[in-house]
PDB file of C-alpha atoms in Angstrom:
ATOM      1  CA  MET A 257      -9.063  12.232  23.168  1.00 44.00           C
ATOM      2  CA  THR A 258      -8.874  10.558  26.719  1.00 41.00           C
ATOM      3  CA  SER A 259      -6.872   7.233  26.775  1.00 46.00           C
ATOM      4  CA  VAL A 260      -9.202   4.431  27.571  1.00 46.00           C
ATOM      5  CA  ASP A 261      -6.461   2.478  29.401  1.00 47.00           C
ATOM      6  CA  GLU A 262      -3.329   4.180  30.875  1.00 44.00           C
ATOM      7  CA  PRO A 263      -0.105   2.596  31.483  1.00 43.00           C
ATOM      8  CA  GLY A 264       0.142   0.731  34.805  1.00 44.00           C
ATOM      9  CA  SER A 265      -3.707   0.448  35.328  1.00 41.00           C
ATOM     10  CA  PRO A 266      -5.257  -2.717  36.806  1.00 41.00           C
ATOM     11  CA  SER A 267      -6.563  -3.839  33.631  1.00 41.00           C
ATOM     12  CA  ASP A 268      -3.096  -3.788  32.216  1.00 45.00           C
ATOM     13  CA  ARG A 269      -1.225  -5.504  35.012  1.00 44.00           C
ATOM     14  CA  GLN A 270      -3.702  -8.164  36.153  1.00 46.00           C
ATOM     15  CA  PRO A 271      -4.107 -11.519  34.382  1.00 48.00           C
ATOM     16  CA  GLY A 272      -7.373 -13.293  33.558  1.00 49.00           C
ATOM     17  CA  PRO A 273     -10.532 -13.072  31.270  1.00 53.00           C
ATOM     18  CA  GLY A 274     -10.928  -9.348  31.843  1.00 55.00           C
ATOM     19  CA  LEU A 275      -7.454  -8.418  30.783  1.00 58.00           C
ATOM     20  CA  ARG A 276      -7.762 -10.600  27.688  1.00 79.00           C
ATOM     21  CA  ALA A 277     -11.024  -8.855  26.545  1.00 82.00           C
ATOM     22  CA  ASP A 278      -9.550  -5.515  27.309  1.00 84.00           C
ATOM     23  CA  ALA A 279      -6.152  -6.240  25.591  1.00 84.00           C
ATOM     24  CA  GLU A 280      -8.009  -7.412  22.296  1.00 89.00           C
ATOM     25  CA  ARG A 281     -10.192  -4.383  22.573  1.00 91.00           C
ATOM     26  CA  ASN A 282      -7.401  -2.161  22.644  1.00 91.00           C
ATOM     27  CA  ARG A 283      -5.619  -4.111  19.853  1.00 92.00           C
ATOM     28  CA  GLU A 284      -8.753  -3.514  17.549  1.00 93.00           C
ATOM     29  CA  ARG A 285      -8.642  -0.123  18.484  1.00 94.00           C
ATOM     30  CA  ILE A 286      -5.092   0.491  17.670  1.00 96.00           C
ATOM     31  CA  LEU A 287      -5.345  -1.512  14.222  1.00 95.00           C
ATOM     32  CA  THR A 288      -8.476   0.709  13.239  1.00 95.00           C
ATOM     33  CA  ALA A 289      -6.715   3.982  14.268  1.00 96.00           C
ATOM     34  CA  ALA A 290      -3.647   2.745  12.139  1.00 95.00           C
ATOM     35  CA  ARG A 291      -5.652   1.727   9.204  1.00 93.00           C
ATOM     36  CA  ARG A 292      -7.172   5.093   9.049  1.00 94.00           C
ATOM     37  CA  LEU A 293      -4.315   7.297   9.509  1.00 94.00           C
ATOM     38  CA  TYR A 294      -1.936   5.133   7.055  1.00 93.00           C
ATOM     39  CA  ALA A 295      -4.628   5.243   4.484  1.00 90.00           C
ATOM     40  CA  SER A 296      -4.997   9.037   4.703  1.00 86.00           C
ATOM     41  CA  HIS A 297      -1.401  10.145   5.489  1.00 87.00           C
ATOM     42  CA  GLY A 298       0.793   7.425   4.690  1.00 87.00           C
ATOM     43  CA  LEU A 299       3.345   5.573   6.874  1.00 90.00           C
ATOM     44  CA  GLY A 300       4.981   8.554   7.854  1.00 89.00           C
ATOM     45  CA  VAL A 301       2.397   8.737  10.830  1.00 93.00           C
ATOM     46  CA  SER A 302       4.031   8.237  14.304  1.00 94.00           C
ATOM     47  CA  MET A 303       3.373   5.598  16.669  1.00 95.00           C
ATOM     48  CA  ALA A 304       2.455   8.188  19.463  1.00 94.00           C
ATOM     49  CA  CYS A 305      -0.044   9.784  17.093  1.00 95.00           C
ATOM     50  CA  ILE A 306      -1.735   6.303  16.605  1.00 96.00           C
ATOM     51  CA  ALA A 307      -2.001   5.798  20.217  1.00 95.00           C
ATOM     52  CA  ARG A 308      -3.739   9.180  20.727  1.00 95.00           C
ATOM     53  CA  GLU A 309      -6.141   8.276  17.698  1.00 95.00           C
ATOM     54  CA  ALA A 310      -6.961   4.992  19.381  1.00 94.00           C
ATOM     55  CA  GLY A 311      -7.360   6.318  22.753  1.00 94.00           C
ATOM     56  CA  VAL A 312      -4.786   4.245  24.476  1.00 93.00           C
ATOM     57  CA  GLY A 313      -1.491   4.948  26.196  1.00 93.00           C
ATOM     58  CA  LYS A 314       1.996   4.892  24.425  1.00 92.00           C
ATOM     59  CA  ALA A 315       2.723   1.997  26.781  1.00 92.00           C
ATOM     60  CA  THR A 316      -0.427  -0.107  25.834  1.00 92.00           C
ATOM     61  CA  LEU A 317       0.457   0.327  22.219  1.00 93.00           C
ATOM     62  CA  SER A 318       3.945  -0.972  22.669  1.00 92.00           C
ATOM     63  CA  ARG A 319       2.583  -3.904  24.530  1.00 90.00           C
ATOM     64  CA  ARG A 320       0.167  -4.713  21.757  1.00 91.00           C
ATOM     65  CA  PHE A 321       2.876  -3.923  19.026  1.00 93.00           C
ATOM     66  CA  ALA A 322       6.445  -4.098  19.941  1.00 91.00           C
ATOM     67  CA  SER A 323       7.756  -2.084  16.931  1.00 91.00           C
ATOM     68  CA  ARG A 324       6.345  -0.042  13.934  1.00 91.00           C
ATOM     69  CA  GLU A 325       7.110  -2.979  11.591  1.00 89.00           C
ATOM     70  CA  GLU A 326       5.018  -5.296  13.850  1.00 91.00           C
ATOM     71  CA  LEU A 327       1.941  -2.893  13.508  1.00 94.00           C
ATOM     72  CA  ILE A 328       2.537  -2.463  10.008  1.00 92.00           C
ATOM     73  CA  ASN A 329       2.563  -6.245   9.314  1.00 89.00           C
ATOM     74  CA  ALA A 330      -0.780  -6.548  11.385  1.00 92.00           C
ATOM     75  CA  VAL A 331      -2.431  -3.515   9.416  1.00 93.00           C
ATOM     76  CA  PHE A 332      -1.598  -4.657   5.856  1.00 91.00           C
ATOM     77  CA  ALA A 333      -1.889  -8.295   6.250  1.00 88.00           C
ATOM     78  CA  ASP A 334      -5.395  -8.468   4.422  1.00 87.00           C
ATOM     79  CA  ARG A 335      -3.849  -6.049   1.739  1.00 87.00           C
ATOM     80  CA  MET A 336      -1.119  -8.183   1.187  1.00 88.00           C
ATOM     81  CA  ASP A 337      -3.485 -11.339   0.812  1.00 89.00           C
ATOM     82  CA  ALA A 338      -5.179  -9.128  -1.872  1.00 91.00           C
ATOM     83  CA  TYR A 339      -1.979  -8.253  -3.446  1.00 90.00           C
ATOM     84  CA  ALA A 340      -1.053 -12.067  -3.688  1.00 91.00           C
ATOM     85  CA  ALA A 341      -4.526 -12.757  -4.970  1.00 93.00           C
ATOM     86  CA  ALA A 342      -3.970 -10.372  -7.942  1.00 95.00           C
ATOM     87  CA  ILE A 343      -0.957 -12.255  -9.184  1.00 95.00           C
ATOM     88  CA  ALA A 344      -2.850 -15.301  -8.831  1.00 95.00           C
ATOM     89  CA  THR A 345      -5.639 -14.064 -11.046  1.00 97.00           C
ATOM     90  CA  ALA A 346      -3.179 -12.809 -13.595  1.00 97.00           C
ATOM     91  CA  LEU A 347      -1.546 -16.228 -13.800  1.00 97.00           C
ATOM     92  CA  ALA A 348      -4.887 -17.942 -14.296  1.00 97.00           C
ATOM     93  CA  ALA A 349      -5.659 -15.577 -17.170  1.00 97.00           C
ATOM     94  CA  PRO A 350      -6.187 -17.581 -20.696  1.00 97.00           C
ATOM     95  CA  ASP A 351      -3.911 -14.776 -22.311  1.00 98.00           C
ATOM     96  CA  PRO A 352      -0.659 -14.045 -20.143  1.00 98.00           C
ATOM     97  CA  TRP A 353      -0.555 -10.666 -21.843  1.00 98.00           C
ATOM     98  CA  ARG A 354      -3.834  -9.789 -20.708  1.00 98.00           C
ATOM     99  CA  GLY A 355      -3.082 -10.977 -17.407  1.00 98.00           C
ATOM    100  CA  PHE A 356      -0.071  -9.051 -17.128  1.00 98.00           C
ATOM    101  CA  VAL A 357      -1.754  -5.728 -18.071  1.00 98.00           C
ATOM    102  CA  GLY A 358      -4.587  -6.389 -15.678  1.00 97.00           C
ATOM    103  CA  TYR A 359      -2.030  -7.332 -12.817  1.00 97.00           C
ATOM    104  CA  VAL A 360      -0.341  -3.825 -13.517  1.00 97.00           C
ATOM    105  CA  GLN A 361      -3.567  -2.088 -13.362  1.00 97.00           C
ATOM    106  CA  ALA A 362      -4.988  -3.954 -10.146  1.00 95.00           C
ATOM    107  CA  VAL A 363      -1.820  -3.259  -8.100  1.00 94.00           C
ATOM    108  CA  CYS A 364      -1.805   0.366  -9.134  1.00 95.00           C
ATOM    109  CA  ALA A 365      -5.385   0.751  -8.050  1.00 94.00           C
ATOM    110  CA  MET A 366      -4.708  -0.932  -4.541  1.00 90.00           C
ATOM    111  CA  GLN A 367      -2.076   1.890  -4.059  1.00 91.00           C
ATOM    112  CA  ALA A 368      -4.401   4.460  -5.258  1.00 90.00           C
ATOM    113  CA  THR A 369      -7.030   3.513  -2.610  1.00 89.00           C
ATOM    114  CA  ASP A 370      -4.637   3.291   0.179  1.00 89.00           C
ATOM    115  CA  ARG A 371      -1.613   5.842   0.674  1.00 86.00           C
ATOM    116  CA  GLY A 372      -0.238   3.515   3.182  1.00 89.00           C
ATOM    117  CA  PHE A 373      -0.249   0.507   1.178  1.00 87.00           C
ATOM    118  CA  ALA A 374       1.053   2.651  -1.535  1.00 84.00           C
ATOM    119  CA  ASP A 375       3.874   3.183   0.646  1.00 86.00           C
ATOM    120  CA  VAL A 376       4.215  -0.632   1.643  1.00 87.00           C
ATOM    121  CA  LEU A 377       4.374  -1.550  -2.280  1.00 84.00           C
ATOM    122  CA  ALA A 378       7.505   0.862  -2.665  1.00 82.00           C
ATOM    123  CA  MET A 379       9.306   0.069   0.477  1.00 84.00           C
ATOM    124  CA  THR A 380      10.865  -3.145   2.233  1.00 82.00           C
ATOM    125  CA  PHE A 381      10.484  -4.018   6.063  1.00 83.00           C
ATOM    126  CA  PRO A 382      12.768  -6.633   6.868  1.00 81.00           C
ATOM    127  CA  ALA A 383      11.496  -6.927  10.242  1.00 77.00           C
ATOM    128  CA  ALA A 384       7.911  -7.548   9.439  1.00 81.00           C
ATOM    129  CA  LYS A 385       8.560 -11.055   8.507  1.00 81.00           C
ATOM    130  CA  ALA A 386       4.911 -12.261   7.611  1.00 83.00           C
ATOM    131  CA  LEU A 387       4.491  -9.308   5.287  1.00 84.00           C
ATOM    132  CA  GLU A 388       7.922  -9.829   3.497  1.00 85.00           C
ATOM    133  CA  LYS A 389       7.273 -13.423   3.303  1.00 86.00           C
ATOM    134  CA  ARG A 390       3.900 -12.723   1.287  1.00 85.00           C
ATOM    135  CA  ARG A 391       5.738 -10.226  -0.745  1.00 85.00           C
ATOM    136  CA  ALA A 392       8.224 -12.930  -1.675  1.00 87.00           C
ATOM    137  CA  GLU A 393       5.503 -15.223  -2.740  1.00 88.00           C
ATOM    138  CA  THR A 394       3.975 -12.546  -4.809  1.00 90.00           C
ATOM    139  CA  TYR A 395       7.359 -11.638  -6.477  1.00 91.00           C
ATOM    140  CA  ASN A 396       8.072 -15.284  -7.757  1.00 92.00           C
ATOM    141  CA  GLY A 397       4.532 -15.468  -8.921  1.00 95.00           C
ATOM    142  CA  PHE A 398       5.465 -12.192 -11.097  1.00 96.00           C
ATOM    143  CA  LEU A 399       8.642 -13.720 -12.316  1.00 97.00           C
ATOM    144  CA  ASP A 400       6.522 -16.389 -13.784  1.00 97.00           C
ATOM    145  CA  LEU A 401       3.971 -13.927 -15.130  1.00 98.00           C
ATOM    146  CA  ILE A 402       6.771 -11.791 -16.762  1.00 98.00           C
ATOM    147  CA  ALA A 403       7.970 -15.056 -18.495  1.00 98.00           C
ATOM    148  CA  ARG A 404       4.606 -16.123 -19.921  1.00 98.00           C
ATOM    149  CA  ALA A 405       3.727 -12.546 -21.076  1.00 98.00           C
ATOM    150  CA  LYS A 406       7.247 -12.329 -23.044  1.00 98.00           C
ATOM    151  CA  ALA A 407       6.388 -15.558 -24.563  1.00 98.00           C
ATOM    152  CA  THR A 408       3.213 -14.037 -26.110  1.00 98.00           C
ATOM    153  CA  GLY A 409       5.495 -11.588 -27.988  1.00 98.00           C
ATOM    154  CA  HIS A 410       3.767  -8.471 -26.391  1.00 98.00           C
ATOM    155  CA  LEU A 411       6.010  -7.637 -23.487  1.00 98.00           C
ATOM    156  CA  ARG A 412       9.342  -6.171 -24.479  1.00 98.00           C
ATOM    157  CA  ASP A 413      12.285  -8.782 -23.847  1.00 98.00           C
ATOM    158  CA  ASP A 414      14.149  -5.953 -22.022  1.00 98.00           C
ATOM    159  CA  PHE A 415      11.528  -5.641 -19.269  1.00 98.00           C
ATOM    160  CA  THR A 416      12.514  -6.865 -15.816  1.00 97.00           C
ATOM    161  CA  ASP A 417      10.837  -7.054 -12.641  1.00 96.00           C
ATOM    162  CA  ARG A 418      12.743  -4.044 -11.503  1.00 96.00           C
ATOM    163  CA  ASP A 419      10.600  -1.967 -13.855  1.00 97.00           C
ATOM    164  CA  MET A 420       7.468  -2.912 -11.915  1.00 95.00           C
ATOM    165  CA  VAL A 421       9.178  -1.818  -8.805  1.00 92.00           C
ATOM    166  CA  ILE A 422      10.140   1.579 -10.417  1.00 95.00           C
ATOM    167  CA  LEU A 423       6.602   2.063 -11.516  1.00 96.00           C
ATOM    168  CA  LEU A 424       5.369   1.275  -7.818  1.00 92.00           C
ATOM    169  CA  MET A 425       7.732   4.016  -6.474  1.00 91.00           C
ATOM    170  CA  ALA A 426       6.472   6.275  -9.075  1.00 94.00           C
ATOM    171  CA  ASN A 427       2.993   5.738  -8.439  1.00 93.00           C
ATOM    172  CA  ALA A 428       3.254   5.950  -4.702  1.00 90.00           C
ATOM    173  CA  GLY A 429       4.728   9.586  -5.382  1.00 91.00           C
ATOM    174  CA  VAL A 430       2.167  10.644  -7.825  1.00 93.00           C
ATOM    175  CA  ILE A 431      -0.754   9.443  -5.711  1.00 91.00           C
ATOM    176  CA  ALA A 432       0.694  11.341  -2.754  1.00 88.00           C
ATOM    177  CA  ALA A 433       1.105  14.701  -4.817  1.00 89.00           C
ATOM    178  CA  THR A 434      -2.146  14.710  -6.740  1.00 91.00           C
ATOM    179  CA  ALA A 435      -4.604  12.855  -4.133  1.00 81.00           C
ATOM    180  CA  ASP A 436      -6.706  15.917  -3.604  1.00 83.00           C
ATOM    181  CA  ALA A 437      -6.283  17.820  -6.997  1.00 88.00           C
ATOM    182  CA  ALA A 438      -6.209  15.064  -9.578  1.00 91.00           C
ATOM    183  CA  PRO A 439      -7.008  11.638  -7.924  1.00 91.00           C
ATOM    184  CA  ASP A 440      -7.035   9.656 -11.139  1.00 93.00           C
ATOM    185  CA  THR A 441      -3.566  10.701 -12.438  1.00 95.00           C
ATOM    186  CA  TRP A 442      -2.225   7.332 -11.630  1.00 96.00           C
ATOM    187  CA  ARG A 443      -4.168   5.828 -14.290  1.00 96.00           C
ATOM    188  CA  ARG A 444      -2.530   8.021 -16.799  1.00 97.00           C
ATOM    189  CA  LEU A 445       1.074   6.932 -15.451  1.00 97.00           C
ATOM    190  CA  ALA A 446       0.221   3.257 -15.457  1.00 97.00           C
ATOM    191  CA  GLY A 447      -1.048   3.354 -19.144  1.00 98.00           C
ATOM    192  CA  GLN A 448       1.928   5.112 -20.208  1.00 98.00           C
ATOM    193  CA  MET A 449       4.296   2.520 -18.571  1.00 98.00           C
ATOM    194  CA  LEU A 450       2.529  -0.231 -20.234  1.00 98.00           C
ATOM    195  CA  ARG A 451       2.838   1.463 -23.631  1.00 98.00           C
ATOM    196  CA  ALA A 452       6.596   1.620 -22.704  1.00 98.00           C
ATOM    197  CA  TRP A 453       6.854  -2.164 -21.712  1.00 98.00           C
ATOM    198  CA  ALA A 454       4.681  -3.468 -24.569  1.00 98.00           C
ATOM    199  CA  VAL A 455       5.964  -4.200 -28.127  1.00 98.00           C
ATOM    200  CA  PRO A 456       4.578  -2.091 -31.129  1.00 96.00           C
ATOM    201  CA  GLY A 457       1.034  -3.445 -32.035  1.00 96.00           C
ATOM    202  CA  ALA A 458       0.272  -5.069 -28.544  1.00 97.00           C
ATOM    203  CA  ASP A 459      -3.100  -5.012 -27.509  1.00 96.00           C
ATOM    204  CA  LEU A 460      -3.552  -2.361 -24.774  1.00 97.00           C
ATOM    205  CA  PRO A 461      -6.536  -0.745 -22.740  1.00 95.00           C
ATOM    206  CA  PRO A 462      -7.333   2.946 -23.890  1.00 96.00           C
ATOM    207  CA  LEU A 463      -5.139   5.515 -22.356  1.00 96.00           C
ATOM    208  CA  GLU A 464      -6.537   7.504 -19.668  1.00 94.00           C
ATOM    209  CA  GLN A 465      -6.852  11.226 -20.484  1.00 94.00           C
ATOM    210  CA  ALA A 466      -4.140  13.460 -18.825  1.00 94.00           C
ATOM    211  CA  PRO A 467      -5.215  15.459 -15.921  1.00 93.00           C
ATOM    212  CA  ALA A 468      -6.506  19.146 -16.754  1.00 94.00           C
ATOM    213  CA  PRO A 469      -3.648  21.720 -16.515  1.00 94.00           C
ATOM    214  CA  THR A 470      -5.258  23.428 -13.692  1.00 94.00           C
ATOM    215  CA  ALA A 471      -5.590  19.984 -11.688  1.00 92.00           C
ATOM    216  CA  LEU A 472      -1.798  19.734 -12.258  1.00 91.00           C
ATOM    217  CA  TYR A 473      -1.187  23.168 -11.412  1.00 91.00           C
ATOM    218  CA  ARG A 474      -3.137  22.578  -7.923  1.00 90.00           C
ATOM    219  CA  ALA A 475      -1.038  19.553  -7.278  1.00 90.00           C
ATOM    220  CA  MET A 476       2.144  21.378  -7.946  1.00 89.00           C
ATOM    221  CA  VAL A 477       1.018  24.259  -5.668  1.00 88.00           C
ATOM    222  CA  ARG A 478       0.430  21.729  -2.902  1.00 79.00           C
ATOM    223  CA  LEU A 479       3.815  20.250  -3.126  1.00 80.00           C
ATOM    224  CA  THR A 480       5.155  23.489  -2.221  1.00 81.00           C
ATOM    225  CA  ARG A 481       3.231  23.840   1.031  1.00 73.00           C
ATOM    226  CA  PRO A 482       3.882  21.948   4.192  1.00 60.00           C
ATOM    227  CA  ALA A 483       2.402  18.597   4.226  1.00 58.00           C
ATOM    228  CA  ALA A 484      -0.858  18.442   6.165  1.00 56.00           C
ATOM    229  CA  GLY A 485      -0.002  16.070   9.281  1.00 58.00           C
ATOM    230  CA  PRO A 486      -2.286  13.600  11.003  1.00 60.00           C
ATOM    231  CA  PRO A 487      -4.560  14.844  13.806  1.00 52.00           C
ATOM    232  CA  SER A 488      -2.402  15.885  16.869  1.00 48.00           C
ATOM    233  CA  ARG A 489      -4.788  16.021  19.431  1.00 43.00           C
TER     234      ARG A 489
END
């Protein structure tokens, strides 16, 4: 793909309305390319690959986003808003236990639809201030939800917020491993973890069926092969 604006071009250097319009177009190209590549390949995609996909020069990408963390912050701002909204919905549920179960399912589903976001929820980015601020706000809401769910008598007393972090890390790995062969495997994982966290007799949604042996075999075979990388053109 030919770059639409090469480093040092007049539109790169001269101020004015034209530059502002070009800069905004380039920013949107970069965000669109990053969203697409992160969603399909996870956060391992290089900045150089994103620049190629967006059709801009590396220097242009660096001017719009000075670091990988800054780009991640911009790409996933709306997803973090949805993440925060999920905890707000859970806290508003009349039954805190049902709110807790719904939150776990919703967040795991968010991971399943976007490999990049699956990685975001399983990692931390200290330099991405806005993203981490949103994460901290959601974390505090989750602590409140845990306390409410335990008060119902349905959530085990030994459950901690770290158990949810463990699930998100495990779910990111399951999604990456089974995306092509058994894309609903994450549902089984989330269901089994909810059963591990619940006290006997707690109300739980039906457990998703385990993936077919052939599907899991394909996923296991896939793990032995070199990962398919993003477009290299």
